[in-house]
PDB file of C-alpha atoms in Angstrom:
ATOM      1  CA  MET A   1     106.069  66.996 -52.317  1.00 56.00           C
ATOM      2  CA  GLU A   2     106.325  65.603 -55.912  1.00 54.00           C
ATOM      3  CA  VAL A   3     109.581  63.840 -55.474  1.00 58.00           C
ATOM      4  CA  LYS A   4     108.025  61.878 -52.413  1.00 59.00           C
ATOM      5  CA  GLN A   5     104.889  61.304 -54.492  1.00 61.00           C
ATOM      6  CA  LEU A   6     107.217  59.661 -57.320  1.00 63.00           C
ATOM      7  CA  ASN A   7     108.988  57.794 -54.805  1.00 79.00           C
ATOM      8  CA  LEU A   8     105.742  56.448 -53.372  1.00 84.00           C
ATOM      9  CA  SER A   9     104.376  55.338 -56.730  1.00 85.00           C
ATOM     10  CA  LYS A  10     107.709  53.514 -57.536  1.00 88.00           C
ATOM     11  CA  VAL A  11     107.642  51.674 -54.327  1.00 91.00           C
ATOM     12  CA  LEU A  12     104.036  50.905 -54.821  1.00 92.00           C
ATOM     13  CA  ARG A  13     104.807  49.526 -58.297  1.00 93.00           C
ATOM     14  CA  ILE A  14     107.768  47.556 -57.038  1.00 95.00           C
ATOM     15  CA  THR A  15     105.693  45.983 -54.299  1.00 95.00           C
ATOM     16  CA  LEU A  16     102.930  45.045 -56.722  1.00 95.00           C
ATOM     17  CA  HIS A  17     105.161  43.082 -58.795  1.00 96.00           C
ATOM     18  CA  VAL A  18     107.461  41.475 -56.270  1.00 97.00           C
ATOM     19  CA  ILE A  19     104.597  39.924 -54.585  1.00 97.00           C
ATOM     20  CA  PRO A  20     103.235  37.789 -57.444  1.00 96.00           C
ATOM     21  CA  CYS A  21     106.898  37.128 -58.639  1.00 96.00           C
ATOM     22  CA  ILE A  22     107.483  35.471 -55.297  1.00 97.00           C
ATOM     23  CA  THR A  23     104.080  33.787 -54.826  1.00 97.00           C
ATOM     24  CA  ASN A  24     104.006  32.378 -58.496  1.00 97.00           C
ATOM     25  CA  THR A  25     107.438  31.152 -58.333  1.00 96.00           C
ATOM     26  CA  TYR A  26     106.984  29.368 -54.979  1.00 97.00           C
ATOM     27  CA  SER A  27     103.622  27.945 -56.205  1.00 96.00           C
ATOM     28  CA  MET A  28     105.258  26.429 -59.156  1.00 95.00           C
ATOM     29  CA  TYR A  29     108.130  24.917 -56.994  1.00 95.00           C
ATOM     30  CA  ASN A  30     105.561  23.631 -54.526  1.00 95.00           C
ATOM     31  CA  ASP A  31     103.367  22.129 -57.045  1.00 92.00           C
ATOM     32  CA  TYR A  32     106.186  20.525 -58.818  1.00 89.00           C
ATOM     33  CA  LYS A  33     108.167  19.190 -55.581  1.00 91.00           C
ATOM     34  CA  PHE A  34     105.143  18.196 -53.223  1.00 92.00           C
ATOM     35  CA  VAL A  35     101.987  17.822 -55.232  1.00 89.00           C
ATOM     36  CA  LYS A  36     101.827  13.974 -56.067  1.00 85.00           C
ATOM     37  CA  ILE A  37      98.460  12.923 -57.425  1.00 83.00           C
ATOM     38  CA  PRO A  38      98.129   8.977 -57.894  1.00 82.00           C
ATOM     39  CA  LYS A  39      97.293   7.760 -61.181  1.00 76.00           C
ATOM     40  CA  ASN A  40      94.111   5.955 -59.935  1.00 77.00           C
ATOM     41  CA  ILE A  41      92.571   9.117 -58.270  1.00 76.00           C
ATOM     42  CA  VAL A  42      91.245  11.206 -61.269  1.00 66.00           C
ATOM     43  CA  PRO A  43      91.038   9.788 -64.736  1.00 59.00           C
ATOM     44  CA  ILE A  44      92.753  12.776 -66.477  1.00 56.00           C
ATOM     45  CA  PRO A  45      96.031  12.712 -68.594  1.00 54.00           C
ATOM     46  CA  PHE A  46      97.896  14.624 -65.584  1.00 51.00           C
ATOM     47  CA  HIS A  47     100.847  12.158 -65.940  1.00 49.00           C
ATOM     48  CA  GLU A  48     100.960  12.039 -69.722  1.00 55.00           C
ATOM     49  CA  ALA A  49     100.870  15.781 -70.412  1.00 62.00           C
ATOM     50  CA  GLY A  50     102.391  17.040 -66.979  1.00 74.00           C
ATOM     51  CA  ARG A  51     101.304  20.352 -65.601  1.00 82.00           C
ATOM     52  CA  LEU A  52     101.981  22.070 -68.957  1.00 87.00           C
ATOM     53  CA  GLY A  53      98.649  20.315 -70.204  1.00 88.00           C
ATOM     54  CA  PHE A  54      96.770  23.019 -68.311  1.00 91.00           C
ATOM     55  CA  LEU A  55      96.021  26.427 -69.315  1.00 95.00           C
ATOM     56  CA  THR A  56      96.267  27.471 -65.870  1.00 94.00           C
ATOM     57  CA  TYR A  57      99.978  26.447 -65.819  1.00 94.00           C
ATOM     58  CA  TRP A  58     100.578  28.346 -68.978  1.00 96.00           C
ATOM     59  CA  ASN A  59      99.110  31.414 -67.625  1.00 97.00           C
ATOM     60  CA  LEU A  60     100.920  30.967 -64.325  1.00 96.00           C
ATOM     61  CA  ILE A  61     104.407  30.932 -66.314  1.00 96.00           C
ATOM     62  CA  LEU A  62     103.184  33.883 -68.374  1.00 96.00           C
ATOM     63  CA  GLN A  63     102.422  35.875 -65.324  1.00 96.00           C
ATOM     64  CA  THR A  64     105.639  35.036 -63.592  1.00 97.00           C
ATOM     65  CA  LEU A  65     107.524  36.343 -66.396  1.00 97.00           C
ATOM     66  CA  TYR A  66     105.436  39.234 -67.119  1.00 97.00           C
ATOM     67  CA  PHE A  67     105.870  40.535 -63.346  1.00 97.00           C
ATOM     68  CA  ALA A  68     109.533  39.616 -63.652  1.00 97.00           C
ATOM     69  CA  VAL A  69     110.067  41.912 -66.393  1.00 96.00           C
ATOM     70  CA  SER A  70     107.978  44.568 -65.082  1.00 96.00           C
ATOM     71  CA  LEU A  71     109.977  44.427 -61.782  1.00 95.00           C
ATOM     72  CA  VAL A  72     113.266  44.902 -63.916  1.00 96.00           C
ATOM     73  CA  ASN A  73     111.528  47.971 -65.721  1.00 95.00           C
ATOM     74  CA  ASP A  74     110.686  49.378 -62.462  1.00 94.00           C
ATOM     75  CA  ILE A  75     114.206  49.218 -61.308  1.00 93.00           C
ATOM     76  CA  PHE A  76     116.269  50.035 -64.431  1.00 93.00           C
ATOM     77  CA  GLY A  77     113.611  51.059 -66.993  1.00 91.00           C
ATOM     78  CA  SER A  78     111.011  53.829 -67.074  1.00 88.00           C
ATOM     79  CA  ASN A  79     107.396  54.169 -66.201  1.00 87.00           C
ATOM     80  CA  GLU A  80     106.960  57.832 -67.664  1.00 86.00           C
ATOM     81  CA  THR A  81     103.809  58.517 -69.657  1.00 83.00           C
ATOM     82  CA  ASN A  82     105.699  59.346 -72.607  1.00 81.00           C
ATOM     83  CA  PRO A  83     109.507  58.777 -72.563  1.00 83.00           C
ATOM     84  CA  LYS A  84     111.708  59.813 -75.397  1.00 84.00           C
ATOM     85  CA  LYS A  85     112.729  56.304 -75.951  1.00 88.00           C
ATOM     86  CA  LYS A  86     110.868  53.335 -74.297  1.00 89.00           C
ATOM     87  CA  PRO A  87     113.313  50.683 -72.940  1.00 93.00           C
ATOM     88  CA  ILE A  88     112.673  47.150 -74.150  1.00 95.00           C
ATOM     89  CA  THR A  89     111.445  46.005 -70.828  1.00 95.00           C
ATOM     90  CA  ARG A  90     108.769  48.831 -70.986  1.00 95.00           C
ATOM     91  CA  VAL A  91     107.742  47.777 -74.625  1.00 95.00           C
ATOM     92  CA  PHE A  92     107.557  44.156 -73.586  1.00 96.00           C
ATOM     93  CA  LYS A  93     105.527  44.570 -70.338  1.00 95.00           C
ATOM     94  CA  ASP A  94     103.021  47.008 -71.933  1.00 95.00           C
ATOM     95  CA  TYR A  95     102.297  44.688 -74.859  1.00 97.00           C
ATOM     96  CA  VAL A  96     102.171  41.459 -72.947  1.00 96.00           C
ATOM     97  CA  LEU A  97      99.729  42.566 -70.364  1.00 96.00           C
ATOM     98  CA  ALA A  98      97.396  44.217 -72.799  1.00 96.00           C
ATOM     99  CA  SER A  99      97.472  41.498 -75.365  1.00 97.00           C
ATOM    100  CA  VAL A 100      97.770  38.217 -73.384  1.00 97.00           C
ATOM    101  CA  ALA A 101      98.315  38.364 -69.642  1.00 96.00           C
ATOM    102  CA  PHE A 102      95.237  40.366 -68.603  1.00 97.00           C
ATOM    103  CA  PRO A 103      92.702  38.617 -70.946  1.00 97.00           C
ATOM    104  CA  VAL A 104      94.003  35.243 -70.410  1.00 97.00           C
ATOM    105  CA  SER A 105      94.204  35.580 -66.485  1.00 97.00           C
ATOM    106  CA  MET A 106      90.485  36.885 -66.421  1.00 97.00           C
ATOM    107  CA  PHE A 107      89.615  33.959 -68.832  1.00 97.00           C
ATOM    108  CA  VAL A 108      91.168  31.337 -66.354  1.00 97.00           C
ATOM    109  CA  CYS A 109      89.690  32.893 -63.403  1.00 97.00           C
ATOM    110  CA  LEU A 110      86.105  33.364 -64.611  1.00 96.00           C
ATOM    111  CA  THR A 111      85.757  30.192 -66.586  1.00 95.00           C
ATOM    112  CA  PHE A 112      87.311  27.852 -63.632  1.00 96.00           C
ATOM    113  CA  TRP A 113      85.074  29.365 -60.860  1.00 96.00           C
ATOM    114  CA  GLY A 114      82.140  29.792 -63.122  1.00 95.00           C
ATOM    115  CA  ILE A 115      82.360  25.898 -64.036  1.00 94.00           C
ATOM    116  CA  TRP A 116      83.045  25.160 -60.317  1.00 96.00           C
ATOM    117  CA  LEU A 117      79.846  26.811 -59.325  1.00 96.00           C
ATOM    118  CA  VAL A 118      77.795  24.762 -61.866  1.00 94.00           C
ATOM    119  CA  ASP A 119      79.732  21.320 -61.137  1.00 93.00           C
ATOM    120  CA  ARG A 120      83.159  21.359 -59.755  1.00 92.00           C
ATOM    121  CA  GLU A 121      83.694  17.849 -60.919  1.00 89.00           C
ATOM    122  CA  LEU A 122      83.808  18.996 -64.366  1.00 89.00           C
ATOM    123  CA  VAL A 123      86.880  21.253 -63.724  1.00 88.00           C
ATOM    124  CA  PHE A 124      88.322  20.284 -60.263  1.00 90.00           C
ATOM    125  CA  PRO A 125      87.252  16.976 -58.815  1.00 87.00           C
ATOM    126  CA  ARG A 126      86.755  16.602 -55.021  1.00 91.00           C
ATOM    127  CA  ALA A 127      89.223  13.630 -55.296  1.00 89.00           C
ATOM    128  CA  LEU A 128      91.859  16.143 -55.655  1.00 90.00           C
ATOM    129  CA  ASP A 129      91.440  17.904 -52.543  1.00 92.00           C
ATOM    130  CA  PRO A 130      93.715  15.717 -50.347  1.00 92.00           C
ATOM    131  CA  TYR A 131      96.511  16.343 -52.571  1.00 91.00           C
ATOM    132  CA  PHE A 132      96.104  19.881 -53.911  1.00 93.00           C
ATOM    133  CA  PRO A 133      96.197  22.540 -51.242  1.00 94.00           C
ATOM    134  CA  THR A 134      93.483  25.167 -51.189  1.00 95.00           C
ATOM    135  CA  TRP A 135      96.038  28.012 -50.964  1.00 96.00           C
ATOM    136  CA  LEU A 136      97.721  26.709 -54.268  1.00 96.00           C
ATOM    137  CA  ASN A 137      94.317  26.554 -55.968  1.00 96.00           C
ATOM    138  CA  HIS A 138      93.799  30.278 -55.165  1.00 96.00           C
ATOM    139  CA  VAL A 139      97.063  31.471 -56.244  1.00 96.00           C
ATOM    140  CA  MET A 140      96.652  29.792 -59.770  1.00 96.00           C
ATOM    141  CA  HIS A 141      93.023  30.649 -60.081  1.00 96.00           C
ATOM    142  CA  THR A 142      92.229  33.762 -58.049  1.00 96.00           C
ATOM    143  CA  ASN A 143      95.495  35.868 -57.551  1.00 96.00           C
ATOM    144  CA  ILE A 144      96.114  35.841 -61.202  1.00 95.00           C
ATOM    145  CA  LEU A 145      93.213  38.006 -61.801  1.00 95.00           C
ATOM    146  CA  VAL A 146      93.809  40.212 -58.716  1.00 96.00           C
ATOM    147  CA  PHE A 147      97.249  41.192 -59.549  1.00 96.00           C
ATOM    148  CA  SER A 148      96.459  41.689 -63.304  1.00 96.00           C
ATOM    149  CA  THR A 149      93.837  44.055 -62.546  1.00 96.00           C
ATOM    150  CA  LEU A 150      95.610  45.947 -59.933  1.00 95.00           C
ATOM    151  CA  ASP A 151      98.368  46.355 -62.420  1.00 96.00           C
ATOM    152  CA  ILE A 152      95.759  47.874 -64.941  1.00 95.00           C
ATOM    153  CA  PHE A 153      95.080  50.474 -62.182  1.00 94.00           C
ATOM    154  CA  PHE A 154      98.554  51.506 -61.132  1.00 93.00           C
ATOM    155  CA  CYS A 155     100.721  51.136 -64.137  1.00 93.00           C
ATOM    156  CA  PHE A 156     100.047  53.399 -67.162  1.00 92.00           C
ATOM    157  CA  ARG A 157     100.298  51.882 -70.665  1.00 91.00           C
ATOM    158  CA  GLN A 158      99.391  52.893 -74.101  1.00 90.00           C
ATOM    159  CA  TYR A 159      97.457  49.774 -75.557  1.00 95.00           C
ATOM    160  CA  PRO A 160      98.721  48.520 -78.969  1.00 94.00           C
ATOM    161  CA  SER A 161      96.581  48.652 -82.020  1.00 95.00           C
ATOM    162  CA  ARG A 162      93.645  46.176 -81.805  1.00 95.00           C
ATOM    163  CA  VAL A 163      95.060  44.107 -84.685  1.00 96.00           C
ATOM    164  CA  LYS A 164      98.355  43.492 -83.016  1.00 96.00           C
ATOM    165  CA  GLY A 165      97.003  42.984 -79.548  1.00 97.00           C
ATOM    166  CA  ILE A 166      94.184  40.531 -80.750  1.00 97.00           C
ATOM    167  CA  MET A 167      96.526  38.837 -83.199  1.00 97.00           C
ATOM    168  CA  GLY A 168      98.990  37.978 -80.215  1.00 97.00           C
ATOM    169  CA  LEU A 169      96.050  36.885 -78.106  1.00 97.00           C
ATOM    170  CA  LEU A 170      94.813  34.568 -80.697  1.00 97.00           C
ATOM    171  CA  PHE A 171      98.279  33.213 -81.430  1.00 97.00           C
ATOM    172  CA  PHE A 172      98.609  32.246 -77.766  1.00 97.00           C
ATOM    173  CA  MET A 173      95.203  30.594 -77.544  1.00 97.00           C
ATOM    174  CA  ALA A 174      95.576  28.756 -80.806  1.00 96.00           C
ATOM    175  CA  GLY A 175      99.049  27.476 -79.433  1.00 96.00           C
ATOM    176  CA  TYR A 176      97.297  25.934 -76.488  1.00 96.00           C
ATOM    177  CA  LEU A 177      94.347  24.750 -78.473  1.00 95.00           C
ATOM    178  CA  VAL A 178      96.602  22.848 -80.628  1.00 95.00           C
ATOM    179  CA  TRP A 179      98.472  21.385 -77.442  1.00 92.00           C
ATOM    180  CA  THR A 180      95.270  20.052 -76.105  1.00 91.00           C
ATOM    181  CA  PHE A 181      94.557  18.076 -79.442  1.00 93.00           C
ATOM    182  CA  VAL A 182      98.206  16.621 -79.251  1.00 89.00           C
ATOM    183  CA  ILE A 183      97.389  15.537 -75.811  1.00 87.00           C
ATOM    184  CA  PHE A 184      94.311  13.929 -76.729  1.00 88.00           C
ATOM    185  CA  TYR A 185      95.966  12.176 -79.765  1.00 87.00           C
ATOM    186  CA  LYS A 186      98.551  10.597 -77.430  1.00 84.00           C
ATOM    187  CA  SER A 187      96.631   9.782 -74.433  1.00 81.00           C
ATOM    188  CA  GLY A 188      93.073   9.393 -75.816  1.00 83.00           C
ATOM    189  CA  MET A 189      91.781  11.709 -73.145  1.00 83.00           C
ATOM    190  CA  TRP A 190      91.058  15.487 -72.763  1.00 87.00           C
ATOM    191  CA  VAL A 191      92.901  17.561 -70.338  1.00 86.00           C
ATOM    192  CA  TYR A 192      89.656  18.796 -68.519  1.00 86.00           C
ATOM    193  CA  PRO A 193      86.962  16.667 -67.547  1.00 83.00           C
ATOM    194  CA  ILE A 194      84.226  18.885 -69.265  1.00 89.00           C
ATOM    195  CA  LEU A 195      85.473  18.057 -72.588  1.00 91.00           C
ATOM    196  CA  ASN A 196      85.045  14.193 -71.926  1.00 87.00           C
ATOM    197  CA  VAL A 197      81.162  14.717 -71.615  1.00 90.00           C
ATOM    198  CA  LEU A 198      80.747  16.746 -74.682  1.00 93.00           C
ATOM    199  CA  THR A 199      80.067  15.626 -78.223  1.00 94.00           C
ATOM    200  CA  TRP A 200      82.399  16.775 -81.190  1.00 95.00           C
ATOM    201  CA  GLU A 201      79.867  19.442 -82.052  1.00 96.00           C
ATOM    202  CA  GLN A 202      79.695  20.670 -78.605  1.00 96.00           C
ATOM    203  CA  ARG A 203      83.543  20.629 -78.145  1.00 95.00           C
ATOM    204  CA  ALA A 204      83.726  22.857 -81.389  1.00 96.00           C
ATOM    205  CA  LEU A 205      81.129  25.144 -79.901  1.00 97.00           C
ATOM    206  CA  PHE A 206      82.962  25.185 -76.461  1.00 95.00           C
ATOM    207  CA  PHE A 207      86.223  26.150 -78.088  1.00 96.00           C
ATOM    208  CA  ALA A 208      84.604  28.848 -80.524  1.00 96.00           C
ATOM    209  CA  MET A 209      82.708  30.344 -77.372  1.00 96.00           C
ATOM    210  CA  SER A 210      86.026  30.228 -75.373  1.00 96.00           C
ATOM    211  CA  LEU A 211      87.703  32.393 -78.087  1.00 96.00           C
ATOM    212  CA  VAL A 212      84.974  34.743 -78.245  1.00 97.00           C
ATOM    213  CA  ILE A 213      84.875  35.221 -74.469  1.00 97.00           C
ATOM    214  CA  VAL A 214      88.653  35.730 -74.284  1.00 97.00           C
ATOM    215  CA  VAL A 215      88.627  38.390 -77.120  1.00 97.00           C
ATOM    216  CA  GLY A 216      85.839  40.095 -75.313  1.00 98.00           C
ATOM    217  CA  LEU A 217      88.007  40.224 -72.208  1.00 97.00           C
ATOM    218  CA  TYR A 218      90.834  41.936 -74.276  1.00 98.00           C
ATOM    219  CA  PHE A 219      88.164  44.765 -74.917  1.00 98.00           C
ATOM    220  CA  VAL A 220      87.311  44.875 -71.223  1.00 97.00           C
ATOM    221  CA  GLY A 221      91.032  45.648 -70.432  1.00 97.00           C
ATOM    222  CA  GLU A 222      91.200  48.036 -73.127  1.00 97.00           C
ATOM    223  CA  PHE A 223      88.084  49.906 -71.801  1.00 97.00           C
ATOM    224  CA  LEU A 224      89.378  49.854 -68.077  1.00 96.00           C
ATOM    225  CA  ASN A 225      92.738  51.143 -69.332  1.00 96.00           C
ATOM    226  CA  SER A 226      91.062  54.008 -71.185  1.00 95.00           C
ATOM    227  CA  ILE A 227      88.876  55.034 -68.318  1.00 95.00           C
ATOM    228  CA  ILE A 228      91.467  54.859 -65.595  1.00 94.00           C
ATOM    229  CA  TRP A 229      94.310  56.689 -67.619  1.00 93.00           C
ATOM    230  CA  LYS A 230      92.052  58.970 -69.479  1.00 92.00           C
ATOM    231  CA  SER A 231      93.983  62.121 -68.666  1.00 89.00           C
ATOM    232  CA  GLU A 232      97.327  60.647 -69.178  1.00 87.00           C
ATOM    233  CA  LEU A 233      96.342  59.086 -72.732  1.00 88.00           C
ATOM    234  CA  LYS A 234      94.914  62.496 -73.741  1.00 86.00           C
ATOM    235  CA  GLN A 235      98.447  64.008 -72.846  1.00 80.00           C
ATOM    236  CA  PHE A 236     100.216  61.019 -74.614  1.00 72.00           C
ATOM    237  CA  GLU A 237      98.116  61.582 -77.710  1.00 74.00           C
ATOM    238  CA  HIS A 238      98.464  65.414 -77.699  1.00 66.00           C
ATOM    239  CA  SER A 239     102.197  65.191 -77.241  1.00 65.00           C
ATOM    240  CA  GLY A 240     102.322  62.722 -80.212  1.00 58.00           C
ATOM    241  CA  LYS A 241     100.456  65.205 -82.369  1.00 58.00           C
ATOM    242  CA  GLN A 242     102.525  68.319 -81.392  1.00 56.00           C
ATOM    243  CA  GLN A 243     105.580  66.338 -82.139  1.00 55.00           C
ATOM    244  CA  LYS A 244     104.229  65.209 -85.575  1.00 54.00           C
ATOM    245  CA  LYS A 245     102.894  68.671 -86.324  1.00 54.00           C
ATOM    246  CA  GLY A 246     106.212  70.401 -85.332  1.00 51.00           C
ATOM    247  CA  GLY A 247     108.026  68.078 -87.706  1.00 48.00           C
ATOM    248  CA  TRP A 248     105.849  68.871 -90.679  1.00 43.00           C
ATOM    249  CA  LYS A 249     106.161  72.519 -89.750  1.00 45.00           C
ATOM    250  CA  GLU A 250     109.753  72.552 -89.778  1.00 40.00           C
ATOM    251  CA  LYS A 251     109.838  70.771 -93.131  1.00 43.00           C
ATOM    252  CA  SER A 252     107.256  73.386 -94.682  1.00 43.00           C
ATOM    253  CA  ASP A 253     109.535  76.082 -93.464  1.00 45.00           C
ATOM    254  CA  TRP A 254     112.638  74.592 -94.841  1.00 42.00           C
ATOM    255  CA  HIS A 255     110.814  74.391 -98.265  1.00 47.00           C
ATOM    256  CA  SER A 256     109.481  78.015 -98.009  1.00 47.00           C
ATOM    257  CA  ASN A 257     112.688  79.307 -97.033  1.00 49.00           C
ATOM    258  CA  LYS A 258     114.223  77.553-100.015  1.00 46.00           C
ATOM    259  CA  LYS A 259     111.657  78.850-102.442  1.00 48.00           C
ATOM    260  CA  GLY A 260     111.944  82.313-101.039  1.00 49.00           C
ATOM    261  CA  LYS A 261     115.466  82.239-101.739  1.00 49.00           C
ATOM    262  CA  LYS A 262     114.926  81.352-105.205  1.00 49.00           C
ATOM    263  CA  ASP A 263     111.973  83.320-106.290  1.00 48.00           C
ATOM    264  CA  ASN A 264     111.400  86.298-103.746  1.00 49.00           C
ATOM    265  CA  SER A 265     114.061  88.655-104.741  1.00 46.00           C
ATOM    266  CA  GLY A 266     113.650  92.299-103.946  1.00 49.00           C
ATOM    267  CA  PRO A 267     113.526  95.234-106.300  1.00 48.00           C
ATOM    268  CA  ASP A 268     117.143  96.180-105.637  1.00 49.00           C
ATOM    269  CA  GLU A 269     118.390  92.833-106.450  1.00 48.00           C
ATOM    270  CA  ALA A 270     116.889  92.678-110.022  1.00 46.00           C
ATOM    271  CA  SER A 271     118.890  91.161-112.695  1.00 48.00           C
ATOM    272  CA  PRO A 272     120.372  93.314-115.618  1.00 48.00           C
ATOM    273  CA  ARG A 273     117.898  91.930-117.867  1.00 50.00           C
ATOM    274  CA  ASN A 274     115.090  93.254-115.903  1.00 51.00           C
ATOM    275  CA  LYS A 275     116.674  96.573-115.691  1.00 49.00           C
ATOM    276  CA  ARG A 276     117.011  96.731-119.588  1.00 50.00           C
ATOM    277  CA  ASP A 277     113.290  95.734-119.955  1.00 51.00           C
ATOM    278  CA  GLU A 278     111.887  98.095-117.589  1.00 51.00           C
ATOM    279  CA  PRO A 279     109.541 101.085-119.139  1.00 54.00           C
ATOM    280  CA  PRO A 280     110.819 104.560-119.558  1.00 53.00           C
ATOM    281  CA  ARG A 281     110.743 106.701-116.283  1.00 54.00           C
ATOM    282  CA  GLN A 282     108.070 109.305-115.904  1.00 51.00           C
ATOM    283  CA  GLY A 283     109.027 112.785-115.045  1.00 50.00           C
ATOM    284  CA  GLY A 284     108.034 116.375-115.184  1.00 48.00           C
ATOM    285  CA  LYS A 285     104.616 117.853-114.799  1.00 49.00           C
ATOM    286  CA  GLY A 286     101.644 115.964-116.043  1.00 48.00           C
ATOM    287  CA  GLY A 287     103.427 112.732-116.096  1.00 47.00           C
ATOM    288  CA  LYS A 288     105.132 113.498-119.447  1.00 48.00           C
ATOM    289  CA  LEU A 289     107.777 111.119-120.846  1.00 47.00           C
ATOM    290  CA  THR A 290     111.383 112.586-121.118  1.00 49.00           C
ATOM    291  CA  LYS A 291     114.271 111.466-123.071  1.00 49.00           C
ATOM    292  CA  ARG A 292     117.908 112.005-122.256  1.00 51.00           C
ATOM    293  CA  LYS A 293     119.734 113.895-124.943  1.00 49.00           C
ATOM    294  CA  ASP A 294     122.643 112.084-126.693  1.00 50.00           C
ATOM    295  CA  SER A 295     124.969 114.667-125.611  1.00 48.00           C
ATOM    296  CA  ASP A 296     123.828 114.142-122.037  1.00 49.00           C
ATOM    297  CA  ARG A 297     124.342 110.303-122.180  1.00 48.00           C
ATOM    298  CA  ASP A 298     127.594 110.897-123.650  1.00 48.00           C
ATOM    299  CA  LYS A 299     128.705 112.737-120.829  1.00 45.00           C
TER     300      LYS A 299
END
């Protein structure tokens, strides 16, 4: 029964990782091969920056890489709760989803559709509809959140320390922020239309709030992981403490044994010096001291 359950879990994980690998790869191919937007349709630096000017595309590449490595780990690596030695694929996938893939995918999805509901012209103008398929829009801005969330639910991971996780996230976001300024410097236009209608003070506030939101989404992922995998995380922490406790115990036993051999000698193993210094024996009635005669000693 347990074997069947393990096989079912493995098949489920493989399916969960194969689908986004295929859809994301095909979407990038379709976008590059068939989506041709004329320069006079939308006044955005699409042609100057290419598709890599958009955080959506950065995230799509990241998601594809993550799910590809996860698939390799499903087949050749390990998904155990606490393996003796984690394969490099497991270390990579656990860190990338926690620190970057999950919070960035949530950020892209929520900000895109949030701005869309307010005024879609600020993020995805209607003029793009004849050239950009609806299904492709959902792969890039909806599926990313769905599959990242499903991965949280079906794949156990131990979150990294908050310092390491948030530093990785901020490094990724800072890299993209610098890239947007490079594009603006070269083209004189911002990647997203919403930035064109803001003042410099408003842009600074927009960027600052974006970083606050994405860091907050990191904590959302950490919280979900702690709730969903509560029992497994307790088992993981308990086994780690037991290993650490056992290691210290063995070390203390080694010291105590060494000390015992050195200091705890029994009465039968007393040195000649101790025998010479011991008090006279008591004998006879009343506990009187007795001396051996010289003649007896000579005998």
